[in-house]
Coordinates of C-alpha atoms and ligand atoms in Angstrom, one line a residue:
M13 CA 28.4 7.8 -3.8
A14 CA 28.9 6.1 -6.9
N15 CA 31.7 4.1 -8.8
Y16 CA 32.4 4.6 -12.5
K17 CA 34.5 2.9 -15.1
A18 CA 36.7 4.4 -18.1
R19 CA 39.7 3.4 -20.1
G20 CA 42.5 6.1 -19.8
I21 CA 45.9 6.9 -20.6
I22 CA 48.2 8.5 -18.0
L23 CA 49.4 12.0 -18.9
R24 CA 50.8 13.0 -15.5
R25 CA 51.5 12.4 -12.0
D26 CA 51.8 14.5 -9.1
N27 CA 52.8 13.9 -5.4
F28 CA 50.3 14.3 -3.1
G29 CA 50.5 14.2 0.8
E30 CA 52.9 11.8 2.4
A31 CA 52.2 8.7 0.2
D32 CA 49.7 9.3 -2.4
R33 CA 49.6 10.6 -5.8
L34 CA 47.5 12.6 -8.1
V35 CA 47.1 11.0 -11.6
T36 CA 46.0 12.8 -14.5
L37 CA 44.4 10.6 -17.4
Y38 CA 42.9 11.3 -20.8
T39 CA 40.0 8.9 -20.7
N40 CA 37.7 7.5 -23.5
R41 CA 34.4 8.3 -21.7
F42 CA 35.2 11.6 -19.8
G43 CA 38.0 13.4 -21.3
K44 CA 40.9 14.7 -18.9
I45 CA 40.4 13.6 -15.4
T46 CA 42.2 13.7 -12.3
L47 CA 42.2 11.0 -9.6
L48 CA 43.6 10.5 -6.3
A49 CA 45.8 7.1 -6.2
K50 CA 46.4 6.4 -2.5
G51 CA 49.6 5.1 -1.4
T52 CA 51.1 4.8 -4.6
R53 CA 54.3 6.1 -3.6
R54 CA 55.0 3.1 -1.4
P55 CA 56.4 0.2 -3.4
T56 CA 53.9 -2.2 -1.7
A57 CA 50.8 -0.5 -2.5
K58 CA 48.4 -2.4 -4.8
L59 CA 48.2 0.1 -7.5
T60 CA 51.8 1.1 -7.5
G61 CA 53.6 0.0 -10.6
T62 CA 50.3 0.1 -12.6
V63 CA 49.9 3.9 -12.5
N64 CA 52.9 4.9 -14.4
L65 CA 53.2 7.6 -17.1
F66 CA 52.2 6.5 -20.5
N67 CA 50.3 3.5 -19.4
E68 CA 46.9 2.7 -20.7
I69 CA 44.7 1.3 -17.8
D70 CA 41.0 0.1 -17.3
L71 CA 39.9 1.8 -14.2
V72 CA 37.4 1.9 -11.5
A73 CA 37.1 5.2 -9.6
A74 CA 34.9 6.2 -6.8
E75 CA 33.0 9.6 -6.8
S76 CA 34.2 11.6 -3.7
R77 CA 33.3 15.2 -2.1
S78 CA 36.8 16.3 -3.6
I79 CA 39.0 14.5 -5.7
D80 CA 37.7 11.1 -6.9
I81 CA 39.6 8.2 -6.0
L82 CA 41.3 5.5 -8.2
V83 CA 40.2 2.0 -6.8
E84 CA 40.9 -0.5 -9.3
A85 CA 43.4 -0.4 -12.4
Q86 CA 44.3 -2.8 -14.8
I87 CA 46.9 -2.4 -17.4
V88 CA 45.8 -2.5 -21.0
V89 CA 48.9 -1.2 -22.7
L90 CA 52.1 -1.3 -20.7
R91 CA 54.4 1.4 -22.1
D92 CA 57.4 1.3 -19.8
K93 CA 59.8 0.7 -22.6
L94 CA 58.9 4.2 -23.4
S95 CA 60.3 5.6 -20.3
S96 CA 63.5 3.8 -20.5
D97 CA 64.6 5.2 -24.0
L98 CA 65.2 9.1 -23.6
T99 CA 64.3 10.2 -27.3
K100 CA 61.1 8.4 -27.1
A101 CA 60.5 9.4 -23.6
K102 CA 61.0 13.1 -24.6
A103 CA 58.3 12.7 -27.4
A104 CA 56.0 11.0 -25.2
Y105 CA 56.1 13.7 -22.6
W106 CA 55.4 16.4 -25.1
V107 CA 52.5 14.4 -26.3
C108 CA 51.2 14.1 -22.6
E109 CA 52.1 17.7 -21.7
L110 CA 50.5 19.1 -24.9
V111 CA 47.1 17.3 -24.3
D112 CA 47.3 18.2 -20.5
K113 CA 47.9 22.1 -21.2
L114 CA 45.4 22.4 -24.2
V115 CA 42.3 20.4 -23.0
Q116 CA 39.9 21.6 -20.2
D117 CA 38.9 18.7 -17.7
N118 CA 35.9 16.4 -18.2
E119 CA 35.3 17.2 -22.0
A120 CA 35.0 13.7 -23.8
H121 CA 36.4 13.5 -27.5
I122 CA 37.1 10.0 -28.7
E123 CA 39.0 11.0 -31.6
L124 CA 41.7 12.7 -29.6
Y125 CA 41.7 9.6 -27.2
N126 CA 42.3 7.3 -30.3
L127 CA 45.0 9.9 -31.5
I128 CA 46.9 9.9 -28.3
H129 CA 46.7 6.1 -28.0
N130 CA 47.8 5.6 -31.7
I131 CA 50.8 8.2 -31.5
L132 CA 52.1 6.7 -28.2
N133 CA 52.2 3.3 -30.1
A134 CA 54.0 5.0 -32.8
I135 CA 56.6 6.6 -30.6
T136 CA 57.2 3.1 -29.2
Q137 CA 57.7 1.7 -32.5
R138 CA 59.4 4.1 -34.8
N139 CA 59.8 7.3 -33.1
S140 CA 60.8 10.4 -35.2
D141 CA 60.6 14.2 -35.0
L142 CA 57.7 13.8 -38.0
V143 CA 55.8 11.7 -35.7
L144 CA 55.6 14.4 -33.0
S145 CA 54.9 17.0 -35.6
Y146 CA 52.2 15.1 -36.9
F147 CA 50.8 14.6 -33.3
I148 CA 50.6 18.3 -32.7
F149 CA 49.1 19.4 -36.0
Q150 CA 46.4 16.5 -35.7
C151 CA 45.8 17.5 -31.8
L152 CA 45.4 21.2 -32.8
N153 CA 43.0 20.3 -35.6
E154 CA 40.9 17.9 -33.6
L155 CA 40.5 20.7 -30.9
G156 CA 39.3 23.2 -33.4
Y157 CA 42.6 25.0 -34.1
R158 CA 43.5 23.8 -37.4
P159 CA 46.0 26.2 -38.8
E160 CA 45.1 28.1 -42.1
L161 CA 47.7 27.2 -44.7
K162 CA 46.0 27.8 -48.1
H163 CA 44.8 31.4 -47.8
C164 CA 46.2 34.5 -45.8
A165 CA 44.8 33.8 -42.3
V166 CA 44.2 37.8 -42.2
C167 CA 42.5 38.8 -45.4
G168 CA 41.8 35.4 -46.9
K169 CA 43.6 35.9 -50.2
A170 CA 44.8 32.8 -51.9
L171 CA 49.0 32.4 -51.3
T172 CA 51.0 33.0 -54.1
P173 CA 54.3 31.4 -53.7
P174 CA 56.9 34.2 -54.8
A175 CA 55.5 36.4 -52.1
K176 CA 57.2 36.2 -48.6
M177 CA 55.4 34.0 -46.0
Y178 CA 55.0 34.2 -42.3
F179 CA 53.3 31.9 -39.7
S180 CA 51.4 33.8 -37.3
P181 CA 49.9 32.1 -34.3
V182 CA 47.9 35.0 -33.3
A183 CA 46.2 35.1 -36.8
G184 CA 45.9 31.4 -36.8
G185 CA 48.2 30.3 -39.7
I186 CA 50.1 31.6 -43.0
V187 CA 50.1 35.4 -43.2
S188 CA 51.5 36.9 -46.7
T189 CA 53.1 40.1 -47.2
C190 CA 49.6 41.8 -47.7
C191 CA 48.8 41.7 -44.1
I192 CA 51.9 41.1 -42.3
G193 CA 52.1 42.9 -39.0
T194 CA 54.2 42.3 -35.9
S195 CA 53.3 39.0 -34.9
G196 CA 54.4 36.6 -37.5
R197 CA 57.7 34.7 -38.4
P198 CA 59.1 34.1 -41.6
I199 CA 58.4 30.4 -43.0
N200 CA 59.9 28.6 -45.7
P201 CA 57.5 27.7 -48.5
D202 CA 58.8 24.0 -48.2
T203 CA 57.8 24.1 -44.6
I204 CA 54.5 25.2 -45.4
K205 CA 53.9 22.4 -47.9
A206 CA 55.1 19.8 -45.0
M207 CA 52.6 21.2 -42.6
R208 CA 50.0 20.6 -45.3
F209 CA 51.1 17.1 -45.7
L210 CA 50.4 16.3 -42.0
D211 CA 46.7 16.4 -42.8
A212 CA 47.2 13.2 -44.7
P213 CA 46.5 9.8 -42.7
F214 CA 49.3 8.8 -40.4
G215 CA 50.6 6.2 -42.8
Q216 CA 51.0 8.5 -45.5
A217 CA 52.3 11.6 -43.7
I218 CA 54.8 9.6 -41.9
K219 CA 56.4 8.7 -45.2
L220 CA 57.5 12.3 -45.8
K221 CA 61.2 12.8 -46.0
L222 CA 62.3 16.3 -45.0
P223 CA 65.7 17.7 -44.6
A224 CA 66.7 18.8 -41.0
N225 CA 66.4 22.5 -41.4
I226 CA 62.6 22.1 -42.7
Q227 CA 61.8 19.6 -39.9
K228 CA 63.2 21.9 -37.2
E229 CA 61.4 24.8 -38.6
L230 CA 58.1 22.7 -38.5
H231 CA 58.4 21.7 -35.1
T232 CA 59.2 25.3 -34.0
H233 CA 56.2 26.8 -35.8
L234 CA 53.9 24.0 -34.5
K235 CA 55.2 24.4 -31.0
D236 CA 54.7 28.2 -31.0
F237 CA 51.4 27.7 -32.2
S238 CA 50.2 25.5 -29.3
E239 CA 52.0 27.4 -26.8
Y240 CA 50.1 30.2 -28.0
I241 CA 46.6 28.2 -27.9
G242 CA 47.3 26.7 -24.5
Q243 CA 49.1 30.2 -23.3
K244 CA 51.5 28.0 -21.6
K245 CA 55.0 26.9 -22.1
I246 CA 55.6 23.4 -23.1
R247 CA 58.4 22.2 -20.5
S248 CA 59.1 18.8 -22.3
E249 CA 60.6 21.1 -24.8
E250 CA 63.8 21.7 -22.7
L251 CA 64.2 18.2 -21.3
Ligands
ZN512 ZN1 46.4 39.2 -46.4

């Protein structure tokens, strides 16, 4: 059976058998894949130390009847500094968990690959809650779940500010009083503005200065939306 190459970011590791690990990566060529990394729970194995969370590696994998095997791995970006800083690690876990839960295996999407790469670099350098909010918004956007923020997500009417607004994951964005049912939660107009701003290029969006309550609300609504899309709870939230 054939070998193949890719560049990948390590999203997740699970113990497997006595000494092995399953390593889940988001790769440039194949999207999300899971490989068997033999012996990597032993400190002496060749690949131990390489297949750590958040690292970016150039890999060679061998096709197999069951799980493909990681044969070679070379570090392209070492991100061990992320793991040693609790706040940064939490944000990086969030990024990796979200990708793992939202994307299917073997669907290549190079824009998403670049987004994960850039965000993990940004978290390493200047982490903030806004960086994570930006990632969640952009990740949903890349996967085709861009929230509707300019019109009522149910009836399509333009949103007019004095009316009360709600954010509804089920409807896919902002819902106004015209259509509010049971699913939406109130959202501050300033939070809607902030969410719209996340559509800007990273360098611009990151300059936004948000009061703590707006940042918190922004995160909560984006989290709720991504959990609704993935139909799974984000566990990193509780770390
Ligand atoms: Zn409506």
